[in-house]
Amino acid sequence: MPSYTAPTKDYAYLTQDVFDLSSQNIPGYEDLDRDFTTAVIGEAGKLASEVMSPVNQTGDQEGCTLENGVVRTPTGFSEAFDALRDGGWPGIDMPEEYGGQNMPFVMHTAVNQMFSAANHALIMYPGLTHGAASALLAHASDEQKNTYLPNMVSCKWTGTMNLTEPHCGTDLGLLRTKAEPQEDGTYKVSGQKIFISSGDHDMAENIIHLVLAKIPGEPNNVKGISLFIVPKFLVNEDGSLGARNGVSVGNLEKKMGIHGNATCVMNYDGATGYLVGEVNKGMRAMFTMMNEARIGAALQGVSAAELGYQNALAYAKDRLQGRDVTGVKNPEGPADPLIVHPDIRRNLMDQKSFVEAGRALGVWSSMKLDQAHRNNDADALALISLLTPVMKGFCSDKGFDMAVQSQQILGGHGYIEEWGLSQCLRDARIAQIYEGANGIQALDLVARKLPSDNGKAFRDFIALVSGFIAEHKDDETIGAEVIAPLKAALNDLQTAAMTFVQNGMKDINATLSGSYDFMHLFGHVLLGYMWGLQAVASQAALAAGSEDPAFHDAKLLSARFYNTRHLPMTATHLARIKTTAAPVMEMDVEAF
């Protein structure tokens, strides 16, 4: 059975030593000192390790079942969900007026990354609810907020988002679900939605579905989509639950992974719905939820890699196999532990350096979101909008790759379900697909986000990292092996963007065929920057006489490893981008 230990020590390092949250000029951050953040993260870590993790494999083995129209969750899920709910964790960053704790988003990210690593399938139930609540906070009427948010913030009620239909995934202009206006101001919603995560379950009294639909007579394309609240049970004026609405589960999908989460086919048969925001502005409202979910998917990739790494590391230290080529390391035993072998260490360092940089990226990006929303900072919002597809695509891709590598450490045991690495890999795979498949993320990045506002957000990012490089390039300890590779990678990123600028209008296929490489190139630069920030922090801690020098030495070694071993991949991605569209587009369809 796989185990999970929450990385509370690393979060203390990130929140205090690297980013020094309480010194940031962001409202609410003044309270995020070491004592406070350590207490919050410590309690969340206990919940993740002691309550959520033990039912992770159970969820995979049992899955969800559909009985008489109701979804039943696996053994132990309801109790773990109650513990989440009773601790107030789902509303940690939500407004106090709706029952939340109004902490900055950065704290939500830190605790939910641990929850996701402990039990990916379970945390999706409150995760989808959080996204739905965020969409209502931004776009719903006051009456709607007062009706739904208190119970959603507490997770007494949960939420979903309903986009995809059997014939319609990315191209939402093709959706057929309709919403017919009624005399009382409500709508009758009819249609079918598929792949609806957390679509039904037995852990909450009500489920609030946010459904995209078209109103008859409005444009029959993406500009004619509106968003509707469609509750499982109607809500009476006094807040009590009323009649069952015309929404039902048609089927439970049988999936590769995340078996403990109910992925439903949802049927809407004249269900009562309530318009959110303006007619035909549904996509704008839904993308409030989608963007949050995409950052969440990025961190799910990191979380899967972390779970795999922890178990692969334990196995590599314990499993005796072969002898160290430089000399026996375990003379009392029949063989040396796996971890003495160079290729095993290379594999583990790949995992460690990705996980720790990805965790730092989660904290840093959440700070930028807090800066955007709490300071009303348009530049910070534009920057995180640019980086969202990079994070989602790169981190979920690499998270899956790292899950594969962790499985490889266990050899044959990694292929056996009992050890849990198969589940880790299978669960990780979905993060590359849902919330917008990663190929779509790459297209969104180069076609929309990169040129937005004449590339201002991209230039801001380049200036940010360039300033960091200039400040530390001559540092004796990290200049050559951390900063110099980051500078070369950043130059590759700039060159790739300029290639798109020069060729994009003349050959749009060249830009689009290079988009996936650009997304990964950008992702490497982001993680290289995260390692630069950590290297500077650990170097300062050592200079100040840290009581834990081994921890900071390991950080410096990890920074050197990632920036010297992984950042050179940016040159490969740039070379691919420069090949233009010819190798991709010239073959006739019939020749495939």
Coordinates of C-alpha atoms in Angstrom, one line a residue:
M1 CA 0.0 0.0 0.0
P2 CA 1.5 3.4 -0.9
S3 CA 2.1 5.9 1.8
Y4 CA 2.2 9.7 1.8
T5 CA 3.9 12.2 4.2
A6 CA 2.9 15.8 3.8
P7 CA 5.9 18.0 2.9
T8 CA 5.3 20.5 5.7
K9 CA 8.9 21.3 6.2
D10 CA 9.3 22.3 2.5
Y11 CA 6.2 24.5 2.7
A12 CA 7.7 26.3 5.7
Y13 CA 10.8 26.9 3.7
L14 CA 8.9 28.2 0.7
T15 CA 6.4 30.4 2.5
Q16 CA 9.1 31.9 4.8
D17 CA 12.6 31.6 3.5
V18 CA 12.0 31.8 -0.2
F19 CA 9.0 34.0 -0.6
D20 CA 8.7 35.6 2.9
L21 CA 4.9 35.9 2.6
S22 CA 4.3 38.3 5.6
S23 CA 6.6 40.9 4.0
Q24 CA 4.7 41.0 0.7
N25 CA 2.6 44.1 0.0
I26 CA -0.6 42.2 -0.4
P27 CA -3.6 42.6 1.9
G28 CA -3.9 39.7 4.2
Y29 CA -0.3 38.6 3.9
E30 CA 0.7 40.5 7.0
D31 CA -0.8 37.6 9.0
L32 CA 1.2 34.9 7.2
D33 CA 4.1 34.7 9.5
R34 CA 6.0 31.6 10.3
D35 CA 3.9 30.6 13.3
F36 CA 0.6 31.0 11.5
T37 CA 1.6 29.3 8.2
T38 CA 3.3 26.5 10.1
A39 CA 0.2 25.8 12.2
V40 CA -2.2 25.8 9.2
I41 CA 0.0 23.7 6.9
G42 CA 0.8 21.3 9.8
E43 CA -2.8 20.6 10.5
A44 CA -3.6 20.2 6.8
G45 CA -0.6 17.9 6.5
K46 CA -2.0 15.7 9.3
L47 CA -5.3 15.5 7.6
A48 CA -3.7 14.6 4.3
S49 CA -1.4 11.9 5.7
E50 CA -3.6 10.4 8.4
V51 CA -7.1 10.6 7.0
M52 CA -7.1 11.1 3.3
S53 CA -4.1 9.0 2.2
P54 CA -5.3 5.8 3.9
V55 CA -8.4 5.6 1.8
N56 CA -6.7 6.5 -1.5
Q57 CA -6.1 2.9 -2.6
T58 CA -9.5 1.9 -1.3
G59 CA -11.0 4.5 -3.6
D60 CA -9.1 3.1 -6.6
Q61 CA -10.0 -0.5 -5.9
E62 CA -13.7 0.0 -5.1
G63 CA -14.5 2.9 -7.3
C64 CA -18.0 4.5 -7.3
T65 CA -21.2 2.7 -8.0
L66 CA -24.6 3.8 -9.3
E67 CA -27.5 2.4 -7.3
N68 CA -31.1 3.5 -8.0
G69 CA -30.0 6.7 -9.6
V70 CA -27.6 7.6 -6.7
V71 CA -23.9 7.4 -6.8
R72 CA -22.2 5.7 -3.8
T73 CA -18.6 6.6 -3.0
P74 CA -16.0 4.1 -1.8
T75 CA -15.5 3.0 1.8
G76 CA -14.0 5.7 3.9
F77 CA -14.6 8.6 1.5
S78 CA -17.6 10.0 3.4
E79 CA -15.7 10.1 6.7
A80 CA -12.7 11.7 5.1
F81 CA -14.9 14.2 3.4
D82 CA -16.6 15.0 6.7
A83 CA -13.2 15.6 8.2
L84 CA -12.4 18.1 5.4
R85 CA -15.7 19.8 5.8
D86 CA -15.6 19.9 9.6
G87 CA -12.2 21.5 9.6
G88 CA -13.4 24.3 7.3
W89 CA -10.8 23.5 4.7
P90 CA -13.0 23.9 1.5
G91 CA -13.6 27.6 2.4
I92 CA -10.1 28.5 3.6
D93 CA -9.8 31.4 1.1
M94 CA -13.5 32.2 0.7
P95 CA -15.1 35.4 2.0
E96 CA -16.2 35.4 5.6
E97 CA -19.7 36.7 4.7
Y98 CA -20.4 33.3 3.2
G99 CA -18.7 31.3 5.9
G100 CA -15.1 31.2 4.6
Q101 CA -11.9 32.1 6.4
N102 CA -10.8 34.7 3.9
M103 CA -7.2 33.6 3.9
P104 CA -5.1 34.4 0.8
F105 CA -5.3 32.0 -2.1
V106 CA -1.7 31.0 -1.5
M107 CA -2.8 29.1 1.6
H108 CA -5.6 27.4 -0.3
T109 CA -3.0 26.2 -2.9
A110 CA -0.5 24.9 -0.3
V111 CA -3.1 22.8 1.6
N112 CA -4.8 21.5 -1.5
Q113 CA -1.5 20.4 -3.1
M114 CA -1.0 18.2 -0.1
F115 CA -4.6 17.0 -0.2
S116 CA -4.3 16.2 -3.9
A117 CA -1.1 14.1 -3.4
A118 CA -2.8 12.2 -0.6
N119 CA -6.0 11.5 -2.5
H120 CA -6.5 12.9 -6.0
A121 CA -10.0 11.5 -6.5
L122 CA -11.4 12.6 -3.1
I123 CA -10.2 16.2 -3.2
M124 CA -11.9 16.7 -6.6
Y125 CA -15.3 16.9 -4.9
P126 CA -14.5 20.0 -2.8
G127 CA -12.1 21.2 -5.6
L128 CA -14.9 21.4 -8.2
T129 CA -17.1 23.0 -5.6
H130 CA -14.5 25.7 -5.0
G131 CA -14.3 26.5 -8.7
A132 CA -18.1 26.7 -9.0
A133 CA -18.3 29.0 -5.9
S134 CA -15.6 31.2 -7.5
A135 CA -17.6 31.5 -10.6
L136 CA -20.7 32.5 -8.6
L137 CA -18.7 35.0 -6.6
A138 CA -17.6 36.7 -9.7
H139 CA -20.8 36.6 -11.8
A140 CA -23.9 35.7 -9.8
S141 CA -26.5 38.1 -8.5
D142 CA -26.5 38.9 -4.7
E143 CA -29.6 36.8 -4.3
Q144 CA -28.0 33.8 -6.0
K145 CA -24.8 34.2 -3.9
N146 CA -26.9 34.3 -0.7
T147 CA -28.9 31.3 -1.7
Y148 CA -26.0 29.0 -2.7
L149 CA -22.6 30.2 -1.5
P150 CA -22.9 29.6 2.3
N151 CA -23.6 25.9 1.8
M152 CA -21.1 25.6 -1.1
V153 CA -18.3 27.3 0.9
S154 CA -18.9 24.8 3.7
C155 CA -19.3 21.9 1.2
K156 CA -22.7 21.0 2.8
W157 CA -23.6 21.3 -0.9
T158 CA -21.1 20.6 -3.6
G159 CA -20.8 21.9 -7.2
T160 CA -19.8 20.9 -10.7
M161 CA -19.2 22.4 -14.1
N162 CA -21.0 21.0 -17.1
L163 CA -19.5 21.8 -20.5
T164 CA -18.8 18.7 -22.6
E165 CA -21.4 16.9 -24.7
P166 CA -21.2 13.6 -26.6
H167 CA -20.5 15.4 -29.9
C168 CA -18.8 18.5 -28.4
G169 CA -15.6 18.9 -26.4
T170 CA -13.2 21.8 -27.2
D171 CA -15.5 23.4 -29.8
L172 CA -18.3 24.5 -27.4
G173 CA -20.0 26.4 -30.2
L174 CA -21.4 23.0 -31.2
L175 CA -23.2 22.3 -27.9
R176 CA -26.9 21.5 -28.1
T177 CA -28.1 21.8 -24.6
K178 CA -30.9 24.3 -24.6
A179 CA -32.5 26.6 -22.0
E180 CA -36.0 27.7 -22.7
P181 CA -37.2 30.9 -20.9
Q182 CA -40.2 30.6 -18.6
E183 CA -42.7 33.3 -17.5
D184 CA -41.4 33.3 -13.9
G185 CA -37.8 34.2 -15.1
T186 CA -36.4 30.7 -14.8
Y187 CA -35.4 28.4 -17.7
K188 CA -36.1 24.8 -18.6
V189 CA -32.7 23.2 -19.3
S190 CA -32.7 20.1 -21.5
G191 CA -29.7 18.1 -22.9
Q192 CA -26.9 15.7 -22.0
K193 CA -23.5 16.4 -20.6
I194 CA -20.7 13.9 -20.3
F195 CA -17.4 13.6 -18.3
I196 CA -18.9 15.5 -15.4
S197 CA -16.5 15.0 -12.4
S198 CA -18.3 14.8 -9.1
G199 CA -21.6 14.8 -11.0
D200 CA -23.4 12.9 -8.2
H201 CA -22.4 11.3 -4.9
D202 CA -23.7 10.5 -1.4
M203 CA -21.5 12.9 0.6
A204 CA -23.5 16.2 0.3
E205 CA -27.2 17.1 0.7
N206 CA -27.4 18.9 -2.7
I207 CA -25.3 19.4 -5.8
I208 CA -25.2 22.7 -7.6
H209 CA -24.5 22.2 -11.3
L210 CA -23.3 25.1 -13.4
V211 CA -24.4 24.3 -16.9
L212 CA -23.6 25.9 -20.3
A213 CA -26.6 26.0 -22.6
K214 CA -28.1 28.0 -25.5
I215 CA -31.2 30.0 -25.4
P216 CA -33.4 29.4 -28.5
G217 CA -33.2 32.4 -30.9
E218 CA -29.7 33.5 -29.7
P219 CA -26.6 33.0 -31.9
N220 CA -26.0 29.3 -32.6
N221 CA -22.3 29.5 -31.9
V222 CA -19.9 30.2 -29.0
K223 CA -21.3 33.7 -28.7
G224 CA -24.7 32.4 -27.9
I225 CA -23.8 30.4 -24.8
S226 CA -25.2 31.3 -21.4
L227 CA -24.5 29.8 -17.9
F228 CA -27.2 28.4 -15.6
I229 CA -27.4 27.2 -12.0
V230 CA -29.2 23.9 -12.1
P231 CA -29.4 22.4 -8.6
K232 CA -30.0 18.7 -8.0
F233 CA -32.7 19.7 -5.5
L234 CA -34.6 23.0 -5.8
V235 CA -34.0 25.4 -3.0
N236 CA -37.0 26.9 -1.2
E237 CA -37.2 30.6 -0.2
D238 CA -36.3 29.8 3.4
G239 CA -33.2 27.9 2.2
S240 CA -34.5 24.4 2.8
L241 CA -34.4 21.8 0.1
G242 CA -37.5 21.4 -2.1
A243 CA -38.4 19.0 -4.9
R244 CA -36.0 16.9 -6.9
N245 CA -35.0 18.8 -10.1
G246 CA -35.1 17.3 -13.6
V247 CA -31.5 16.2 -13.6
S248 CA -30.3 12.6 -13.3
V249 CA -27.2 10.4 -13.8
G250 CA -27.4 8.5 -17.0
N251 CA -24.3 6.5 -16.4
L252 CA -21.0 6.3 -14.6
E253 CA -17.9 6.3 -16.8
K254 CA -15.5 3.4 -16.4
K255 CA -12.1 5.1 -16.4
M256 CA -8.4 4.5 -16.4
G257 CA -7.9 6.3 -13.1
I258 CA -9.4 8.5 -10.4
H259 CA -11.9 5.7 -9.7
G260 CA -13.0 7.2 -6.4
N261 CA -14.4 10.3 -8.2
A262 CA -17.8 9.9 -9.9
T263 CA -17.4 10.9 -13.6
C264 CA -21.0 11.1 -14.8
V265 CA -23.2 11.3 -17.8
M266 CA -25.8 13.9 -16.7
N267 CA -29.2 14.1 -18.3
Y268 CA -31.2 17.4 -18.0
D269 CA -34.9 16.9 -18.8
G270 CA -36.6 20.2 -18.5
A271 CA -34.7 20.9 -15.3
T272 CA -35.3 24.3 -13.7
G273 CA -32.3 26.5 -14.2
Y274 CA -31.4 30.1 -13.2
L275 CA -29.4 32.4 -15.5
V276 CA -26.0 33.4 -14.1
G277 CA -25.0 36.9 -15.2
E278 CA -26.0 38.1 -18.7
V279 CA -27.5 36.2 -21.6
N280 CA -24.8 34.9 -24.0
K281 CA -22.0 35.7 -21.5
G282 CA -21.7 32.1 -20.2
M283 CA -18.2 31.5 -21.5
R284 CA -16.8 34.4 -19.6
A285 CA -18.4 33.2 -16.4
M286 CA -17.4 29.6 -16.9
F287 CA -13.8 30.5 -17.6
T288 CA -13.5 32.0 -14.1
M289 CA -13.9 28.4 -13.0
M290 CA -11.9 26.9 -15.9
N291 CA -8.8 29.0 -15.2
E292 CA -8.8 28.0 -11.5
A293 CA -9.3 24.4 -12.5
R294 CA -6.3 24.5 -15.0
I295 CA -4.0 25.7 -12.3
G296 CA -5.4 23.0 -10.1
A297 CA -4.6 20.4 -12.8
A298 CA -1.0 21.7 -13.0
L299 CA -0.6 21.1 -9.3
Q300 CA -2.3 17.7 -9.6
G301 CA 0.6 16.8 -11.9
V302 CA 3.1 17.9 -9.3
S303 CA 1.1 16.0 -6.6
A304 CA 1.1 12.8 -8.5
A305 CA 4.9 13.1 -9.1
E306 CA 5.3 13.7 -5.3
L307 CA 3.3 10.7 -4.3
G308 CA 5.3 8.5 -6.7
Y309 CA 8.6 10.0 -5.7
Q310 CA 8.1 9.4 -2.0
N311 CA 7.3 5.7 -2.5
A312 CA 10.0 5.2 -5.1
L313 CA 12.6 6.8 -2.8
A314 CA 11.5 4.5 0.1
Y315 CA 11.8 1.5 -2.1
A316 CA 15.2 2.5 -3.5
K317 CA 16.6 2.9 0.0
D318 CA 15.2 -0.5 1.2
R319 CA 15.5 -2.8 -1.8
L320 CA 18.8 -4.6 -2.0
Q321 CA 20.0 -5.2 -5.6
G322 CA 23.5 -5.5 -7.0
R323 CA 26.7 -3.9 -5.8
D324 CA 27.9 -0.4 -6.1
V325 CA 30.5 -0.4 -9.0
T326 CA 32.8 1.8 -6.9
G327 CA 32.8 -0.5 -3.8
V328 CA 30.5 -2.3 -1.5
K329 CA 28.2 0.0 0.5
N330 CA 26.3 -2.6 2.5
P331 CA 28.9 -5.2 3.6
E332 CA 26.6 -6.8 6.1
G333 CA 24.0 -7.6 3.4
P334 CA 23.9 -9.7 0.3
A335 CA 23.6 -6.6 -1.9
D336 CA 23.6 -2.8 -1.8
P337 CA 20.4 -0.8 -1.8
L338 CA 19.2 0.4 -5.2
I339 CA 19.9 4.0 -4.4
V340 CA 23.7 3.6 -4.7
H341 CA 23.4 3.0 -8.5
P342 CA 23.9 6.1 -10.7
D343 CA 20.9 5.6 -13.0
I344 CA 18.6 5.1 -10.0
R345 CA 19.9 8.3 -8.5
R346 CA 19.5 10.1 -11.9
N347 CA 15.9 8.9 -12.0
L348 CA 15.2 10.0 -8.4
M349 CA 16.9 13.4 -9.0
D350 CA 14.6 13.9 -12.0
Q351 CA 11.6 13.4 -9.8
K352 CA 12.9 15.4 -6.8
S353 CA 13.9 18.4 -8.8
F354 CA 10.6 18.5 -10.6
V355 CA 8.5 18.1 -7.5
E356 CA 10.3 20.7 -5.4
A357 CA 10.3 23.3 -8.3
G358 CA 6.7 22.5 -9.1
R359 CA 5.7 23.1 -5.5
A360 CA 7.5 26.4 -5.5
L361 CA 5.7 27.4 -8.7
G362 CA 2.4 26.7 -7.0
V363 CA 3.2 29.1 -4.2
W364 CA 4.7 31.7 -6.5
S365 CA 1.8 31.6 -9.0
S366 CA -0.7 31.8 -6.1
M367 CA 1.0 34.9 -4.8
K368 CA 0.6 36.4 -8.2
L369 CA -3.1 35.6 -8.2
D370 CA -3.5 37.2 -4.8
Q371 CA -1.6 40.2 -6.0
A372 CA -3.9 40.4 -9.0
H373 CA -7.1 40.2 -7.0
R374 CA -6.3 41.7 -3.6
N375 CA -4.3 44.6 -5.1
N376 CA -6.4 44.9 -8.2
D377 CA -3.2 44.6 -10.2
A378 CA -3.9 44.2 -13.9
D379 CA -0.3 43.4 -14.8
A380 CA -0.2 40.5 -12.3
L381 CA -3.5 39.2 -13.7
A382 CA -2.2 39.3 -17.2
L383 CA 1.0 37.5 -16.2
I384 CA -0.8 34.7 -14.5
S385 CA -3.2 34.5 -17.5
L386 CA -0.2 34.0 -19.8
L387 CA 1.3 31.4 -17.5
T388 CA -1.8 29.3 -16.8
P389 CA -1.6 27.2 -20.0
V390 CA 2.1 26.8 -19.5
M391 CA 1.6 25.5 -16.0
K392 CA -1.3 23.3 -16.9
G393 CA 0.3 21.7 -19.9
F394 CA 3.9 21.4 -18.7
C395 CA 3.3 20.4 -15.1
S396 CA 0.7 17.8 -16.0
D397 CA 2.8 16.3 -18.8
K398 CA 5.9 16.2 -16.5
G399 CA 3.9 15.0 -13.6
F400 CA 2.8 11.9 -15.6
D401 CA 6.4 11.4 -16.8
M402 CA 7.6 11.4 -13.2
A403 CA 4.9 9.0 -12.2
V404 CA 6.2 6.6 -14.9
Q405 CA 9.7 7.1 -13.6
S406 CA 8.7 6.3 -10.0
Q407 CA 7.0 3.2 -11.2
Q408 CA 10.2 2.2 -13.0
I409 CA 12.2 2.4 -9.8
L410 CA 10.1 -0.5 -8.4
G411 CA 10.7 -2.6 -11.4
G412 CA 8.2 -5.5 -11.5
H413 CA 6.6 -4.4 -8.3
G414 CA 5.8 -1.1 -9.9
Y415 CA 3.5 -3.0 -12.3
I416 CA 1.7 -4.8 -9.5
E417 CA -1.4 -3.0 -8.2
E418 CA -0.7 -3.8 -4.5
W419 CA 2.2 -1.3 -4.5
G420 CA 0.2 1.6 -5.6
L421 CA 2.4 3.1 -8.3
S422 CA 0.1 1.9 -11.1
Q423 CA -2.7 3.9 -9.5
C424 CA -0.4 7.0 -9.2
L425 CA 0.3 6.8 -12.9
R426 CA -3.3 6.1 -13.9
D427 CA -4.6 9.0 -11.8
A428 CA -1.9 11.4 -13.1
R429 CA -2.9 10.8 -16.7
I430 CA -6.3 12.6 -16.5
A431 CA -4.6 15.9 -15.6
Q432 CA -3.1 16.0 -19.2
I433 CA -6.6 15.7 -20.7
Y434 CA -9.3 17.5 -18.6
E435 CA -9.8 21.2 -18.1
G436 CA -8.6 21.6 -21.8
A437 CA -6.3 19.0 -23.3
N438 CA -2.7 20.0 -23.3
G439 CA -2.5 20.5 -27.0
I440 CA -5.3 23.1 -26.7
Q441 CA -3.3 24.7 -23.9
A442 CA -0.4 25.1 -26.2
L443 CA -2.5 26.6 -29.0
D444 CA -4.1 29.0 -26.5
L445 CA -0.7 30.0 -25.3
V446 CA 0.8 31.0 -28.7
A447 CA -2.4 32.1 -30.5
R448 CA -4.1 34.1 -27.7
K449 CA -2.0 34.6 -24.6
L450 CA 1.4 35.4 -26.1
P451 CA 0.3 38.2 -28.5
S452 CA -2.3 39.6 -26.0
D453 CA -1.8 43.4 -25.5
N454 CA 1.1 43.3 -28.0
G455 CA 2.9 40.8 -25.8
K456 CA 3.2 42.9 -22.7
A457 CA 2.8 40.1 -20.2
F458 CA 5.5 38.1 -22.0
R459 CA 7.8 41.1 -21.9
D460 CA 7.1 41.5 -18.2
F461 CA 8.0 37.9 -17.6
I462 CA 11.3 38.3 -19.5
A463 CA 12.1 41.5 -17.6
L464 CA 11.4 39.8 -14.3
V465 CA 13.7 36.8 -14.9
S466 CA 16.3 38.9 -16.6
G467 CA 16.5 41.2 -13.6
F468 CA 16.9 38.2 -11.3
I469 CA 19.7 36.8 -13.6
A470 CA 21.5 40.2 -13.7
E471 CA 21.4 40.4 -9.9
H472 CA 22.9 37.0 -9.3
K473 CA 24.9 36.1 -12.5
D474 CA 28.3 36.8 -10.8
D475 CA 27.5 34.9 -7.6
E476 CA 30.4 32.6 -6.9
T477 CA 28.3 29.7 -5.6
I478 CA 25.4 29.5 -8.1
G479 CA 26.4 31.7 -11.0
A480 CA 27.8 29.0 -13.2
E481 CA 25.6 26.1 -12.6
V482 CA 22.2 27.7 -11.7
I483 CA 22.1 31.2 -13.2
A484 CA 24.1 30.7 -16.4
P485 CA 21.9 27.8 -17.6
L486 CA 18.8 29.9 -16.8
K487 CA 20.1 32.8 -18.9
A488 CA 20.7 30.5 -21.8
A489 CA 17.2 29.0 -21.5
L490 CA 15.6 32.5 -21.2
N491 CA 17.4 33.4 -24.4
D492 CA 16.0 30.4 -26.1
L493 CA 12.5 31.4 -25.0
Q494 CA 12.9 34.9 -26.4
T495 CA 14.2 33.5 -29.7
A496 CA 11.3 31.1 -30.0
A497 CA 8.8 34.0 -29.4
M498 CA 10.6 36.1 -32.0
T499 CA 10.4 33.3 -34.5
F500 CA 6.7 33.2 -34.0
V501 CA 6.5 37.0 -34.5
Q502 CA 8.5 36.8 -37.7
N503 CA 6.8 33.8 -39.2
G504 CA 3.4 33.7 -37.6
M505 CA 1.5 35.9 -40.1
K506 CA 3.3 34.4 -43.1
D507 CA 2.9 30.8 -42.0
I508 CA 0.4 30.3 -39.2
N509 CA 0.9 26.5 -39.4
A510 CA 4.5 27.0 -38.4
T511 CA 3.5 28.8 -35.3
L512 CA 0.8 26.3 -34.3
S513 CA 3.0 23.2 -35.1
G514 CA 5.6 24.7 -32.8
S515 CA 3.2 25.5 -30.0
Y516 CA 3.7 22.4 -27.9
D517 CA 7.4 22.8 -27.9
F518 CA 7.0 26.4 -27.0
M519 CA 4.8 25.4 -24.0
H520 CA 7.5 23.0 -22.8
L521 CA 10.3 25.4 -23.4
F522 CA 8.5 28.0 -21.3
G523 CA 7.8 25.4 -18.6
H524 CA 11.4 24.6 -18.3
V525 CA 12.3 28.3 -17.9
L526 CA 9.6 28.6 -15.2
L527 CA 11.0 25.8 -13.2
G528 CA 14.6 27.0 -13.7
Y529 CA 13.5 30.3 -12.3
M530 CA 11.9 28.6 -9.3
W531 CA 15.2 26.8 -8.7
G532 CA 17.1 30.1 -9.0
L533 CA 14.9 31.6 -6.3
Q534 CA 15.4 28.6 -4.0
A535 CA 19.1 28.5 -4.6
V536 CA 19.4 32.2 -3.5
A537 CA 17.3 31.5 -0.4
S538 CA 19.3 28.5 0.6
Q539 CA 22.6 30.2 0.0
A540 CA 21.5 33.0 2.3
A541 CA 20.3 30.6 4.9
L542 CA 23.7 28.8 4.9
A543 CA 25.6 32.1 5.1
A544 CA 23.4 33.1 8.1
G545 CA 24.4 29.9 9.9
S546 CA 21.3 27.7 9.4
E547 CA 20.6 25.1 12.0
D548 CA 19.8 22.7 9.1
P549 CA 22.7 23.0 6.6
A550 CA 22.0 19.6 5.1
F551 CA 18.5 20.7 4.0
H552 CA 19.9 23.8 2.2
D553 CA 22.8 21.9 0.7
A554 CA 20.3 19.5 -0.8
K555 CA 18.4 22.5 -2.3
L556 CA 21.5 23.8 -3.9
L557 CA 22.4 20.4 -5.3
S558 CA 18.9 20.1 -6.7
A559 CA 19.0 23.5 -8.3
R560 CA 22.3 22.6 -10.0
F561 CA 20.9 19.3 -11.1
Y562 CA 17.7 20.8 -12.7
N563 CA 19.4 23.8 -14.3
T564 CA 22.3 21.9 -15.8
R565 CA 20.5 18.6 -16.7
H566 CA 17.0 19.8 -17.7
L567 CA 17.3 23.4 -18.9
P568 CA 19.4 22.4 -21.9
M569 CA 16.2 20.9 -23.3
T570 CA 15.1 24.4 -24.2
A571 CA 17.6 24.3 -27.1
T572 CA 16.0 21.1 -28.5
H573 CA 12.5 22.7 -28.3
L574 CA 13.8 25.8 -30.1
A575 CA 15.4 23.7 -32.8
R576 CA 12.1 22.0 -33.4
I577 CA 10.3 25.3 -33.5
K578 CA 12.7 26.5 -36.2
T579 CA 12.0 23.6 -38.5
T580 CA 8.8 25.5 -39.5
A581 CA 5.6 23.6 -40.5
A582 CA 7.0 21.5 -43.3
P583 CA 7.8 18.3 -41.4
V584 CA 4.4 18.4 -39.8
M585 CA 2.1 19.6 -42.6
E586 CA 3.4 18.3 -45.9
M587 CA 2.3 14.7 -45.8
D588 CA -1.0 14.0 -47.6
V589 CA -3.8 12.8 -45.3
E590 CA -4.0 9.6 -47.3
A591 CA -0.4 8.8 -46.4
F592 CA -0.9 8.7 -42.7

